[in-house]
Amino acid sequence: MKVLLGVSGGIAAFKAPEIVRSLRRKGHAVRCSMTRSAGAFVTPLTLEVLSQYPVYREEYLQPDNNGDELHISAARWADVFCVAPATCNTLARLALGLADDFLATTALAFTGDLLVAPAMTSEMWEKEAVQAHVTTLLARGVTLIGPVVGPLATGETAMGRMADPDEIVTAIEATAKGGDLEGRTVLITAGPTHEPLDPVRFLSNRSSGKMGFSLAVEAASRGARTLLVSGPVSLPTPRGVERFDVTTAAEMADVVDRLAQEAEVVIMAAAVADFTPRSTSETKLKKGAGPPRMSLVATPDILTRLQEIAPNTLRVGFAAETGNLESEARRKLVDKRAHLIVANDVSRSDIGFGSENNEVTVFRAGKPPLTIPLQAKRLVAARLLDLIRQELDGGEPGMDTAGG
Ligand code: C5P
């Protein structure tokens, strides 16, 4: 495989030589591109010696010996382009499509698989601006490797550490292998539902849709035909995903019932309203009329009904709990006739609704629970799909989820 490694300027750049060496040992050809600030952390000579190829630097936006511009020939040469470390500045430049140095310009010219391994402090990683860029990149099909929780250069242990070189090399090699969900159809629901009281008011919940969308990004990048039924959220449609927007629980039920006929797996990550107003006022309820008397009725439980509507599907439910996680999840496994229940504690502010990260415990009948430790939702999604694929393949017991 031909790998172009883009190195941007963070302290984790000192690990770039390790990535190059490991890729070379595995028989891959490697070329490196560095941003100007990366040079403060690792020397071009180190990367040049290890890759046995001149390092592309900022100033190399010029024709090569054949008259092709270097950023074009580098982009056409590579099968995979991996940026490690990806600083928040470089993530922003990639998301915005800037062409202000060799690395960014080559990324624009490159049409293959782009991977990014962010590295920064947890404050920077969690900044809305950074997350917006990450969301944009994910929606375009960019593969995110890490970051992980670990010791940072600041001395603390927190989210933001670059994934280990071994993990980056594994991700690069996995890209070339193609998807392990090729030929499968996966139906995913995401986000909240809105249950209207009148034309301007509704009952809803705090779901942002990020977990479901992360699952959709991951399923599509692994080659699954991915059907995403989304409640009202402000997230871009991930590349390669067929999206169906709905508003109410009843609408979601209709669309899921229909699409489930085509699916082998249904993942109900949506936070579907359990109750809806018995009636919706056609006109805006007036303050002067005093507090309205509200009568609620239960919505159809979409997941539970699937056992009859689409009996051959592998069904995965979510349980967002604020207490008794295990007993509630086990009850839902039985009551909702699901194969897997993914439980998370939404009373914690660092995970769950709206957060970028998650920590979940997966419950399966007759098997011990598995905890997927705190990490970015996309990485949690990857571990969940590993588990789902295993269940589809016949369900081997146990799985190592301890890694990042
Ligand atoms: O009972 P609870 O709402 O906590 O269950 C959560 C799980 O059930 C989620 O997977 C959710 O998508 C699903 N659900 C459903 N239909 C509903 C309510 C929840 O499929 N009406």
PDB file of C-alpha atoms and ligand atoms in Angstrom, residues 189 249 268-274 299-304 316-321 331-332 336 341, ligand 1:
ATOM      1  CA  THR A 189     -32.530   5.600  14.209  1.00  0.00           C
ATOM      2  CA  ALA A 249     -42.670   8.940  17.242  1.00  0.00           C
ATOM      3  CA  MET A 268     -32.658   2.009  17.769  1.00  0.00           C
ATOM      4  CA  ALA A 269     -30.376   4.787  19.000  1.00  0.00           C
ATOM      5  CA  ALA A 270     -33.174   7.373  18.829  1.00  0.00           C
ATOM      6  CA  ALA A 271     -34.602   8.735  22.052  1.00  0.00           C
ATOM      7  CA  VAL A 272     -38.208   8.166  21.004  1.00  0.00           C
ATOM      8  CA  ALA A 273     -40.824   9.956  23.089  1.00  0.00           C
ATOM      9  CA  ASP A 274     -42.694   7.473  25.256  1.00  0.00           C
ATOM     10  CA  THR A 299     -46.521   6.036  21.709  1.00  0.00           C
ATOM     11  CA  PRO A 300     -46.061   2.699  19.935  1.00  0.00           C
ATOM     12  CA  ASP A 301     -42.864   0.990  21.126  1.00  0.00           C
ATOM     13  CA  ILE A 302     -41.077   0.689  17.810  1.00  0.00           C
ATOM     14  CA  LEU A 303     -38.395  -1.737  18.984  1.00  0.00           C
ATOM     15  CA  THR A 304     -40.779  -4.138  20.733  1.00  0.00           C
ATOM     16  CA  VAL A 316     -30.307  -3.393  19.188  1.00  0.00           C
ATOM     17  CA  GLY A 317     -31.883  -0.999  21.671  1.00  0.00           C
ATOM     18  CA  PHE A 318     -30.471   1.797  23.797  1.00  0.00           C
ATOM     19  CA  ALA A 319     -31.246   2.477  27.425  1.00  0.00           C
ATOM     20  CA  ALA A 320     -30.556   5.967  28.703  1.00  0.00           C
ATOM     21  CA  GLU A 321     -30.783   5.668  32.463  1.00  0.00           C
ATOM     22  CA  ARG A 331     -35.542  -5.600  31.911  1.00  0.00           C
ATOM     23  CA  LYS A 332     -35.505  -3.826  28.524  1.00  0.00           C
ATOM     24  CA  LYS A 336     -38.350  -5.135  24.150  1.00  0.00           C
ATOM     25  CA  ILE A 341     -29.233  -3.358  24.887  1.00  0.00           C
TER      26      ILE A 341
HETATM   27  O1  C5P B   1     -38.172   2.442  27.299  1.00  0.00           O
HETATM   28  P1  C5P B   1     -37.148   3.367  26.775  1.00  0.00           P
HETATM   29  O2  C5P B   1     -37.705   4.543  26.046  1.00  0.00           O
HETATM   30  O3  C5P B   1     -36.120   3.778  27.785  1.00  0.00           O
HETATM   31  O4  C5P B   1     -36.346   2.449  25.720  1.00  0.00           O
HETATM   32  C1  C5P B   1     -35.324   2.934  24.938  1.00  0.00           C
HETATM   33  C2  C5P B   1     -35.158   2.077  23.700  1.00  0.00           C
HETATM   34  O5  C5P B   1     -36.424   1.781  23.120  1.00  0.00           O
HETATM   35  C3  C5P B   1     -34.385   2.816  22.630  1.00  0.00           C
HETATM   36  O6  C5P B   1     -33.700   1.881  21.843  1.00  0.00           O
HETATM   37  C4  C5P B   1     -35.516   3.512  21.852  1.00  0.00           C
HETATM   38  O7  C5P B   1     -35.095   3.832  20.546  1.00  0.00           O
HETATM   39  C5  C5P B   1     -36.599   2.471  21.881  1.00  0.00           C
HETATM   40  N1  C5P B   1     -37.971   3.010  21.851  1.00  0.00           N
HETATM   41  C6  C5P B   1     -38.809   2.661  20.843  1.00  0.00           C
HETATM   42  N2  C5P B   1     -40.091   3.170  20.785  1.00  0.00           N
HETATM   43  C7  C5P B   1     -40.526   3.984  21.740  1.00  0.00           C
HETATM   44  C8  C5P B   1     -39.678   4.356  22.822  1.00  0.00           C
HETATM   45  C9  C5P B   1     -38.409   3.848  22.837  1.00  0.00           C
HETATM   46  O8  C5P B   1     -38.408   1.877  19.964  1.00  0.00           O
HETATM   47  N3  C5P B   1     -41.751   4.455  21.663  1.00  0.00           N
END
